[in-house]
XYZ file of C-alpha atoms in Angstrom:
654
model
C -19.863 -29.745 26.362
C -17.447 -27.046 27.082
C -19.942 -25.237 29.452
C -20.781 -28.450 31.097
C -17.174 -29.175 31.669
C -16.639 -25.695 33.291
C -19.765 -26.137 35.658
C -18.388 -29.589 36.651
C -15.050 -28.183 37.520
C -16.472 -25.229 39.404
C -18.712 -27.653 41.471
C -15.652 -29.895 42.109
C -13.727 -26.862 43.397
C -16.589 -25.788 45.675
C -16.745 -29.234 47.233
C -13.060 -29.359 47.539
C -12.819 -26.025 49.294
C -15.747 -27.195 51.518
C -13.599 -30.040 52.800
C -10.923 -27.668 53.579
C -8.420 -28.381 50.914
C -6.368 -25.353 49.955
C -6.429 -25.349 46.150
C -3.342 -23.352 45.315
C -1.773 -23.010 48.798
C 1.001 -25.057 50.248
C 0.933 -28.781 49.703
C 1.518 -31.438 52.285
C 5.211 -32.112 52.712
C 6.518 -35.430 53.893
C 9.178 -35.233 56.552
C 11.096 -38.434 57.392
C 11.945 -39.013 61.111
C 15.344 -37.287 61.633
C 14.903 -34.714 58.868
C 15.740 -31.220 59.933
C 12.756 -28.669 60.174
C 13.645 -24.997 59.666
C 11.849 -22.465 61.746
C 11.542 -18.954 60.169
C 10.889 -15.459 61.612
C 8.566 -12.931 60.388
C 8.424 -9.238 61.327
C 7.901 -8.104 65.055
C 4.280 -6.853 65.242
C 2.277 -4.886 67.771
C -1.422 -3.728 67.980
C -0.007 -0.967 70.067
C 1.818 0.903 67.283
C 0.734 -0.991 63.929
C 4.383 -0.699 62.650
C 6.350 -3.967 61.987
C 9.991 -4.214 62.593
C 12.562 -6.664 61.757
C 13.161 -9.621 63.962
C 16.969 -9.105 63.922
C 16.702 -5.343 64.900
C 16.799 -6.657 68.508
C 19.623 -8.519 70.147
C 18.315 -12.050 69.253
C 20.531 -15.140 68.124
C 21.412 -15.325 64.587
C 21.751 -18.326 62.408
C 25.250 -19.728 61.802
C 24.870 -19.428 58.127
C 23.779 -15.752 58.424
C 20.543 -14.071 58.108
C 18.817 -14.828 54.655
C 15.499 -13.585 53.201
C 12.935 -16.200 52.214
C 11.277 -15.921 48.693
C 8.851 -13.037 49.018
C 6.025 -12.031 46.698
C 4.671 -8.607 45.940
C 1.791 -8.881 48.507
C 4.127 -9.871 51.475
C 6.361 -6.888 50.794
C 3.415 -4.590 50.558
C 1.911 -6.008 53.866
C 5.178 -5.578 55.761
C 6.087 -9.186 56.031
C 9.757 -9.797 56.267
C 10.374 -13.576 56.645
C 13.796 -14.634 57.395
C 15.685 -17.793 58.546
C 16.169 -18.359 62.178
C 18.663 -20.340 64.414
C 15.723 -22.641 65.664
C 15.976 -26.013 64.031
C 14.191 -29.253 64.898
C 14.543 -32.960 64.024
C 11.491 -34.601 62.937
C 9.868 -36.818 65.631
C 12.948 -36.167 67.885
C 12.268 -34.670 71.240
C 14.965 -32.374 72.491
C 15.407 -30.469 75.744
C 17.917 -27.839 77.209
C 19.294 -26.850 73.714
C 21.662 -23.925 74.099
C 21.111 -21.376 71.335
C 23.576 -18.535 72.033
C 24.718 -15.986 74.546
C 24.322 -12.204 73.291
C 26.977 -9.677 73.511
C 26.706 -7.337 76.614
C 23.704 -5.151 76.106
C 24.770 -1.616 75.030
C 22.685 1.334 76.248
C 21.033 1.595 72.881
C 20.167 -2.179 72.836
C 18.719 -1.967 76.425
C 16.649 1.191 75.517
C 15.334 -0.382 72.336
C 14.523 -3.716 73.931
C 12.695 -2.242 76.714
C 10.731 0.203 74.465
C 9.648 -2.904 72.395
C 8.433 -4.484 75.447
C 6.455 -1.510 76.407
C 4.903 -1.342 73.041
C 3.700 -5.066 73.494
C 5.540 -6.435 70.432
C 5.225 -9.932 69.485
C 7.602 -12.567 68.066
C 6.164 -14.367 65.026
C 7.713 -17.864 64.202
C 6.790 -19.900 61.253
C 7.217 -23.700 60.874
C 6.298 -25.436 57.621
C 4.178 -22.427 56.675
C 2.375 -22.445 60.049
C 2.632 -19.525 62.458
C 3.479 -20.389 66.051
C 0.373 -20.419 68.278
C 0.362 -19.746 72.058
C -2.485 -20.771 74.297
C -3.370 -18.879 77.522
C -6.188 -19.153 80.079
C -8.162 -16.341 81.310
C -11.318 -16.538 83.539
C -11.812 -20.217 82.665
C -11.654 -19.501 78.903
C -8.722 -20.732 76.524
C -7.395 -17.913 74.433
C -5.391 -18.377 71.237
C -2.633 -16.060 70.017
C -0.247 -15.989 67.116
C 3.235 -15.461 68.272
C 4.697 -14.600 71.817
C 5.559 -11.462 73.601
C 9.198 -10.387 73.619
C 9.021 -9.768 77.295
C 7.098 -8.345 80.139
C 7.283 -5.405 82.722
C 6.682 -6.019 86.345
C 7.156 -3.467 89.019
C 9.518 -1.321 86.828
C 11.688 -4.308 86.026
C 11.839 -5.844 82.378
C 12.006 -9.598 81.931
C 12.636 -11.155 78.524
C 11.418 -14.560 77.435
C 14.657 -16.316 76.685
C 13.587 -19.869 76.742
C 11.034 -21.267 74.291
C 9.141 -24.565 74.873
C 7.818 -25.759 71.397
C 5.269 -28.359 70.541
C 5.112 -29.698 67.109
C 1.816 -31.702 66.176
C 2.336 -34.217 63.450
C 0.159 -36.501 61.502
C 1.371 -39.630 59.631
C 1.712 -39.303 55.895
C -0.941 -41.394 54.498
C -0.511 -41.274 50.671
C 2.682 -43.336 50.268
C 2.302 -43.509 46.513
C 2.437 -39.715 45.990
C 5.601 -37.864 45.224
C 7.357 -37.028 48.452
C 7.579 -33.390 47.656
C 4.346 -32.042 45.900
C 5.388 -28.410 45.660
C 7.322 -25.696 46.907
C 7.227 -24.860 50.617
C 9.231 -24.322 53.797
C 11.700 -26.716 54.816
C 12.221 -28.168 51.312
C 15.904 -27.508 51.678
C 16.050 -30.058 54.515
C 15.041 -33.039 52.366
C 17.682 -35.648 51.747
C 17.508 -37.387 48.463
C 16.115 -40.789 48.272
C 15.907 -43.685 45.811
C 12.921 -45.281 44.115
C 11.763 -46.646 47.406
C 11.935 -43.249 49.140
C 8.108 -43.077 48.892
C 7.794 -46.305 51.070
C 9.712 -44.605 54.059
C 7.304 -43.616 56.824
C 7.085 -39.881 57.301
C 4.992 -37.190 58.985
C 3.309 -33.875 58.167
C 3.355 -30.878 60.355
C -0.220 -29.993 61.439
C 0.374 -27.770 64.374
C 3.060 -25.555 65.883
C 2.639 -24.288 69.507
C 5.050 -22.166 71.633
C 5.138 -21.457 75.379
C 7.588 -18.637 76.143
C 9.396 -18.630 79.541
C 11.687 -16.445 81.333
C 14.642 -18.338 82.815
C 17.606 -17.167 84.704
C 20.783 -18.736 83.084
C 24.291 -18.902 84.535
C 26.448 -17.098 81.883
C 29.618 -18.858 83.224
C 28.186 -22.240 82.281
C 27.804 -21.353 78.506
C 31.070 -19.628 77.918
C 32.512 -22.732 76.131
C 29.134 -24.087 74.607
C 28.473 -23.995 70.951
C 25.040 -23.643 69.316
C 22.622 -26.540 69.569
C 24.801 -28.139 72.410
C 23.029 -29.165 75.601
C 22.728 -26.712 78.391
C 24.774 -28.228 81.335
C 21.875 -27.875 84.024
C 18.144 -28.650 83.851
C 15.931 -25.834 82.718
C 12.386 -25.586 84.225
C 9.982 -23.733 82.142
C 7.400 -22.186 84.094
C 5.138 -19.730 82.024
C 3.480 -18.098 85.002
C 6.753 -16.937 86.552
C 9.627 -14.724 85.218
C 13.177 -14.742 86.322
C 15.354 -13.188 83.561
C 15.595 -9.485 84.208
C 17.136 -7.286 81.565
C 20.211 -5.305 82.656
C 22.355 -2.811 80.734
C 25.854 -4.241 80.249
C 24.893 -7.818 80.735
C 24.287 -10.677 78.092
C 21.188 -12.610 77.528
C 21.327 -16.500 77.054
C 18.751 -18.054 74.874
C 17.600 -21.738 74.983
C 14.792 -23.938 73.733
C 13.194 -27.260 73.769
C 10.861 -29.184 71.442
C 8.500 -32.220 71.735
C 6.719 -33.832 68.975
C 3.138 -35.159 69.420
C 1.265 -37.153 67.076
C -2.205 -35.746 66.369
C -5.641 -36.707 64.733
C -5.646 -33.391 62.960
C -5.639 -34.009 59.152
C -3.465 -31.714 56.974
C -6.350 -30.044 55.381
C -7.638 -28.974 58.770
C -4.486 -27.724 60.243
C -5.421 -24.141 59.859
C -8.709 -24.550 61.762
C -7.219 -23.378 65.088
C -6.032 -20.088 63.525
C -9.443 -19.440 61.834
C -11.319 -19.812 65.134
C -9.298 -17.196 67.205
C -11.241 -16.102 70.275
C -13.006 -12.778 69.597
C -12.830 -13.381 65.680
C -15.793 -15.764 65.532
C -18.261 -14.631 63.086
C -21.621 -13.729 64.549
C -23.565 -15.755 61.965
C -27.060 -15.056 63.205
C -26.283 -11.288 63.828
C -25.098 -10.951 60.174
C -27.941 -12.848 58.688
C -30.397 -10.842 60.778
C -28.858 -7.543 59.453
C -28.842 -8.809 55.895
C -32.414 -10.118 56.062
C -33.509 -6.686 57.555
C -31.664 -4.594 54.890
C -33.029 -6.770 52.113
C -36.563 -6.461 53.396
C -36.323 -2.611 53.808
C -34.705 -2.334 50.299
C -37.429 -4.517 48.786
C -40.182 -2.193 50.290
C -38.413 0.866 48.883
C -38.160 -0.701 45.621
C -41.748 -1.826 45.394
C -43.159 1.554 46.485
C -40.787 3.303 43.909
C -41.892 0.894 41.062
C -45.540 1.261 41.780
C -45.308 5.068 41.845
C -43.422 5.375 38.516
C -45.621 2.566 36.910
C -48.788 4.545 37.848
C -47.519 7.714 36.414
C -46.466 5.905 33.166
C -49.793 3.904 32.867
C -51.919 6.930 33.478
C -50.015 9.034 30.845
C -50.221 6.198 28.245
C -53.911 5.673 28.577
C -54.727 9.211 27.456
C -55.477 9.925 23.854
C -53.465 12.584 22.051
C -55.845 15.467 22.780
C -55.791 14.677 26.496
C -51.934 14.249 26.297
C -51.810 17.631 24.732
C -53.916 19.084 27.650
C -51.768 17.149 30.241
C -48.697 18.609 28.703
C -50.050 22.111 29.656
C -50.395 21.005 33.116
C -47.305 18.754 33.557
C -45.850 18.657 37.037
C -42.827 17.013 38.705
C -40.280 15.100 36.693
C -42.141 15.612 33.342
C -41.270 19.406 33.634
C -37.664 18.720 33.470
C -37.667 16.800 30.223
C -35.672 19.428 28.395
C -32.983 19.591 31.124
C -32.668 16.176 32.511
C -29.841 15.157 30.153
C -28.122 18.594 30.214
C -24.346 18.016 30.781
C -23.347 18.222 34.456
C -20.625 20.351 35.821
C -17.103 18.994 35.607
C -18.207 16.188 33.248
C -14.667 14.824 32.686
C -14.222 14.428 36.461
C -17.522 12.397 36.714
C -16.477 10.111 33.654
C -13.000 9.569 35.280
C -14.463 8.559 38.629
C -17.133 6.347 37.172
C -14.515 4.543 35.033
C -12.163 4.071 38.067
C -15.170 2.933 40.194
C -15.934 0.096 37.577
C -12.257 -0.963 37.695
C -12.204 -1.092 41.583
C -15.590 -2.890 41.642
C -14.437 -5.451 39.077
C -11.177 -5.966 41.168
C -13.108 -6.457 44.271
C -15.688 -9.035 42.591
C -12.716 -11.012 41.136
C -10.538 -11.030 44.290
C -13.353 -11.996 46.732
C -14.695 -14.579 44.365
C -11.329 -16.321 43.958
C -10.710 -16.023 47.728
C -14.015 -17.634 48.385
C -13.045 -20.431 46.240
C -9.999 -21.072 48.257
C -7.393 -19.643 45.740
C -6.321 -17.088 48.315
C -6.094 -18.970 51.643
C -4.221 -17.580 54.630
C -1.673 -20.360 53.939
C -0.729 -18.422 50.893
C 0.774 -15.190 52.268
C 0.516 -12.082 50.264
C -1.617 -13.649 47.416
C -4.625 -11.600 48.238
C -2.742 -8.354 47.825
C -1.030 -9.686 44.718
C -4.280 -10.783 43.162
C -5.924 -7.416 43.857
C -3.084 -5.496 42.500
C -3.003 -7.541 39.179
C -6.648 -7.767 38.631
C -6.807 -4.002 39.114
C -4.242 -3.438 36.576
C -5.920 -5.922 33.931
C -9.183 -4.171 34.545
C -7.781 -0.877 33.353
C -9.507 -1.825 29.986
C -12.936 -1.517 31.669
C -12.067 1.831 33.295
C -10.935 3.332 29.908
C -13.921 1.943 28.023
C -16.652 3.100 30.451
C -14.786 6.543 31.103
C -14.663 7.372 27.291
C -17.984 6.077 26.334
C -19.682 7.987 29.019
C -17.654 11.048 27.958
C -18.791 10.619 24.377
C -22.422 10.214 25.640
C -22.325 13.456 27.559
C -20.762 15.067 24.458
C -23.450 13.749 22.204
C -20.910 11.474 20.286
C -18.015 13.836 20.050
C -14.757 12.058 19.904
C -12.732 15.018 20.975
C -10.683 14.621 24.135
C -11.147 11.032 24.629
C -7.455 10.349 25.009
C -7.208 12.855 27.720
C -9.990 11.169 29.639
C -8.614 7.773 29.207
C -5.283 9.062 30.423
C -6.729 10.768 33.489
C -8.845 7.731 34.269
C -5.550 5.735 34.242
C -3.758 8.119 36.596
C -6.543 9.645 38.872
C -7.224 7.012 41.392
C -3.606 5.464 41.360
C -2.255 8.960 41.726
C -4.556 9.611 44.932
C -3.320 6.215 46.167
C 0.371 6.780 45.463
C 0.188 10.223 47.118
C -1.443 8.849 50.263
C 0.825 5.755 50.449
C 3.999 7.938 49.860
C 3.227 10.228 52.738
C 2.574 7.101 55.062
C 5.697 5.442 53.647
C 7.799 8.463 54.794
C 6.500 7.991 58.380
C 7.245 4.390 58.147
C 10.816 5.047 56.696
C 11.398 7.441 59.460
C 10.485 4.898 62.098
C 12.708 2.210 60.382
C 9.730 -0.162 60.053
C 9.639 -3.071 57.673
C 6.127 -1.936 56.866
C 7.987 0.780 54.740
C 7.776 -0.043 50.972
C 11.374 -0.494 49.746
C 12.485 1.998 47.074
C 13.098 -0.794 44.615
C 9.418 -1.995 45.213
C 8.260 1.565 44.533
C 10.122 1.486 41.214
C 8.503 -1.908 40.387
C 5.076 -0.535 41.277
C 5.634 2.512 38.975
C 6.701 0.232 36.114
C 3.559 -1.909 36.622
C 1.374 1.166 36.514
C 2.742 2.818 33.463
C 3.633 -0.244 31.554
C 0.604 -2.332 32.109
C -2.205 -0.393 33.707
C -2.012 2.837 31.737
C -1.588 1.174 28.283
C -4.498 -1.140 29.060
C -6.614 1.821 30.153
C -5.800 3.655 26.855
C -6.725 0.538 24.914
C -10.032 0.445 26.693
C -10.544 3.996 25.961
C -9.811 3.323 22.309
C -12.588 0.756 22.308
C -14.824 3.116 24.127
C -14.258 5.715 21.492
C -15.162 3.420 18.721
C -18.300 1.958 20.545
C -21.558 3.861 19.773
C -22.514 6.582 22.300
C -25.888 6.225 23.982
C -28.484 8.216 22.392
C -30.695 10.466 24.637
C -34.349 9.672 24.131
C -35.354 13.511 24.427
C -33.890 16.770 23.244
C -32.230 19.329 25.565
C -33.243 22.960 25.553
C -30.683 25.685 24.896
C -31.667 27.632 27.911
C -31.564 25.834 31.294
C -34.635 25.657 33.479
C -34.633 27.405 36.777
C -34.763 25.106 39.677
C -37.529 26.069 42.124
C -36.619 26.789 45.653
C -36.553 23.717 47.781
C -37.944 23.290 51.195
C -34.663 21.532 52.411
C -31.218 21.429 51.085
C -31.072 18.672 48.593
C -27.409 17.688 49.675
C -28.586 16.943 53.184
C -31.019 14.178 51.632
C -27.937 12.825 49.560
C -25.707 12.749 52.674
C -28.506 10.876 54.715
C -28.864 8.386 51.948
C -25.674 6.673 52.901
C -26.998 5.205 55.934
C -28.762 2.422 54.304
C -25.831 0.881 52.355
C -23.906 1.418 55.669
C -26.278 -0.768 57.411
C -25.520 -3.830 54.979
C -21.882 -3.868 55.833
C -21.096 -2.447 59.317
C -21.149 -5.676 60.873
C -18.881 -7.257 58.376
C -16.680 -4.058 58.541
C -16.044 -4.867 62.136
C -14.346 -8.282 61.184
C -12.461 -6.701 58.368
C -11.064 -4.000 60.640
C -10.118 -6.438 63.234
C -8.257 -8.570 60.536
C -6.257 -5.507 59.586
C -5.399 -3.901 62.785
C -5.840 -6.608 65.478
C -3.821 -9.381 63.736
C -6.740 -11.830 63.336
C -7.224 -13.947 60.454
C -10.070 -13.134 58.021
C -11.522 -16.028 56.097
C -15.330 -15.757 55.498
C -14.856 -14.496 51.877
C -17.998 -16.393 50.762
C -20.023 -14.238 53.140
C -18.190 -11.260 52.235
C -19.140 -11.754 48.538
C -22.840 -11.943 49.594
C -22.404 -8.632 51.449
C -20.872 -7.054 48.433
C -23.651 -8.180 46.231
C -26.338 -6.918 48.720
C -24.339 -3.592 49.009
C -24.461 -3.150 45.193
C -28.135 -3.768 45.098
C -28.873 -1.454 48.081
C -26.657 1.371 46.500
C -28.581 1.050 43.304
C -31.915 1.271 44.853
C -31.012 4.177 47.085
C -29.663 6.064 44.180
C -32.720 5.390 42.176
C -34.993 6.693 44.907
C -33.172 9.833 45.545
C -32.887 10.585 41.655
C -36.651 10.226 41.408
C -37.296 12.407 44.445
C -34.941 15.248 42.962
C -36.614 15.016 39.550
C -40.129 15.144 41.196
C -39.274 18.485 42.686
C -38.121 19.762 39.406
C -34.331 19.455 40.285
C -32.657 18.208 37.066
C -29.004 18.383 38.364
C -29.008 14.665 39.292
C -25.776 13.515 37.863
C -23.431 14.226 40.800
C -26.205 13.782 43.342
C -26.799 10.193 42.166
C -23.142 9.600 42.501
C -22.873 10.909 46.047
C -26.182 9.532 47.169
C -24.712 6.007 47.388
C -21.094 7.244 47.583
C -21.907 8.948 50.923
C -21.792 5.711 52.622
C -17.956 6.549 52.694
C -18.478 9.367 55.292
C -20.175 6.829 57.721
C -17.434 4.316 57.158
C -14.865 6.981 58.050
C -16.810 7.902 61.091
C -17.025 4.264 62.044
C -13.153 4.019 61.584
C -12.754 6.786 64.049
C -15.142 5.097 66.529
C -13.094 1.857 66.055
C -9.877 3.727 66.754
C -11.294 5.297 70.079
C -13.078 2.284 71.472
C -11.453 -0.758 70.027
C -7.783 0.409 69.290
C -7.508 2.013 72.800
C -3.910 0.728 73.108
C -2.839 2.531 69.833
C -0.200 4.813 71.001
C 1.839 7.821 69.451
C 0.972 10.426 66.638
C 2.753 8.272 64.073
C 0.477 5.259 64.661
C -2.612 7.315 64.690
C -1.599 8.952 61.616
C -0.995 5.860 59.829
C -4.243 4.481 60.872
C -6.324 7.518 59.674
C -4.351 7.696 56.498
C -5.087 4.023 55.589
C -8.630 4.531 56.632
C -8.955 7.516 54.428
C -7.531 5.462 51.502
C -10.132 2.810 52.247
C -13.145 5.079 52.420
C -12.152 6.790 49.175
C -12.068 3.462 47.378
C -15.484 2.544 48.702
C -16.742 5.920 47.596
C -15.486 5.306 44.103
C -17.255 1.868 44.016
C -20.565 2.735 45.630
C -20.938 6.161 43.814
C -20.294 4.297 40.510
C -22.972 1.766 41.230
C -25.352 4.606 42.219
C -24.669 6.763 39.172
C -24.971 4.026 36.571
C -28.221 2.689 37.987
C -29.677 6.297 37.988
C -28.417 6.877 34.504
C -30.082 3.699 33.321
C -33.435 4.564 35.245
C -33.486 8.223 33.806
C -32.920 6.997 30.284
C -35.699 4.259 30.654
C -38.146 6.687 32.350
C -37.808 9.352 29.580
C -37.772 6.942 26.689
C -41.018 5.485 27.919
C -42.752 8.757 27.832
C -42.366 10.800 24.612
C -42.503 14.515 25.720
C -41.649 17.040 22.956
């Protein structure tokens, strides 16, 4: 009955996610007419530098109550998000025009240079209302393009203009479930809710389902606003023309900021309010292209697998049909993989390193499966900022048990059951991959610190990450290692000779074949890789986690098949050093992904400027490909180990 209940719950979750309901994300908030809505600001971002900066690093208007940070989770901090309050505020369903915000101080030389530099670098302002980012529509060649945020300003004929007037449109939908509690969870603008009595739920209210912005550059008269206070009406009409600019930036002169807001009732239901963001131009998933790629790769992998199974089965059947005398004669004329029976399980070079990398690969693969599966079910929707990174981090730490178990048990198998050194192996498995990640990210963090970017991880967060690493991940990995030491090691089906067999000269370098094997796994994911890269570096929203899970499963299958075939080919030419080659046969896909990353940098990120930005891109790409190498290499090695063990346990050769 318990299993039936779990299946029912799973089906319900899938159906709910299919209707667009975000399971753990933000909940619909009822805003009564006249309630204040608070607009928040996120970091300034640019695809030109890929370095986020604080909104208030530029001379913008600040709230009367002072700048305050919003509650942030670990994932937001790691992604460089810095969400703060802003001076923009609206009254629900109340249109307002010509609202004066503030007049800045006279621009100093440093402020002027910084402001013009940020305009040159195409930085965008990112506003958030009720957890929805501001969206901007532009028309180009008859097509309507959607963008999140709006540019700080624009440069025309060596003159810099700033967008100092914002025209907001808030789409609202009437709150329908009047019997539900008015506040159903934490979210933005909760502080603006007045207390109501028992009949509060009967008061008509609205939900925010859209947030649009039109930036304008308007020339204001500084003399008219000298005695104005924030939120008072600007004394003259303001005409917002998005196609014209008229507010040049000049050193020693202030900037006046104003805004207007209109509310519009919309048919968009609350669960569908993210659709506009998930269907950005240029980020549409080419379903037919991806399906075609998956079908071709599956077909090719199936052919390879069929040929491979037929070849091995023919060898085994032919040998098993012989009587003992014929087997004795055949033993004298053995060829191919049967000749390496006394060496096939000989310990590889650097066995501890192999065990550690395989253990870490199992941990990363488990993290990927758990994270993508939960994201596909809607538990990590775009509405919940930072949950994806936070979920990845915590699932990785918990799965340290799997890393320690696999690494130590493989170590004992290679050592024929010897317990000696298992603590060292478990400790190294807990520190090897995180140590590489810590080293790469620390170097990149110094670059971000030097640039005063909000993308830099604060020192306090560094301490928290180290505490999580050594207080959770390392102990769990040691616990897994303990269970791996207690578990029985895998018995080899054949004995290993004392003297290693000489490997005959090969017609071609074996490593050349190993490196070429990565092309087939790369073919399974290169299309999906484009959308992932666009999400990371072009600011687009990635949301097809269900499809990503299918690609991950297919990648695992193809990596296993490729490694099996390569291992069999090496054994057939009497090359018994298959351990590392099986790891890198599928792990070599990382090389092609890194080459693809360089190609993406050259042809898709043409606007990326500066050595710091390029170094950040290449550093993060290197970290990504190393992670993929650990995962794919582990899949290839474990499948090859299973195959070699099965092959030589099926044929008893003494």
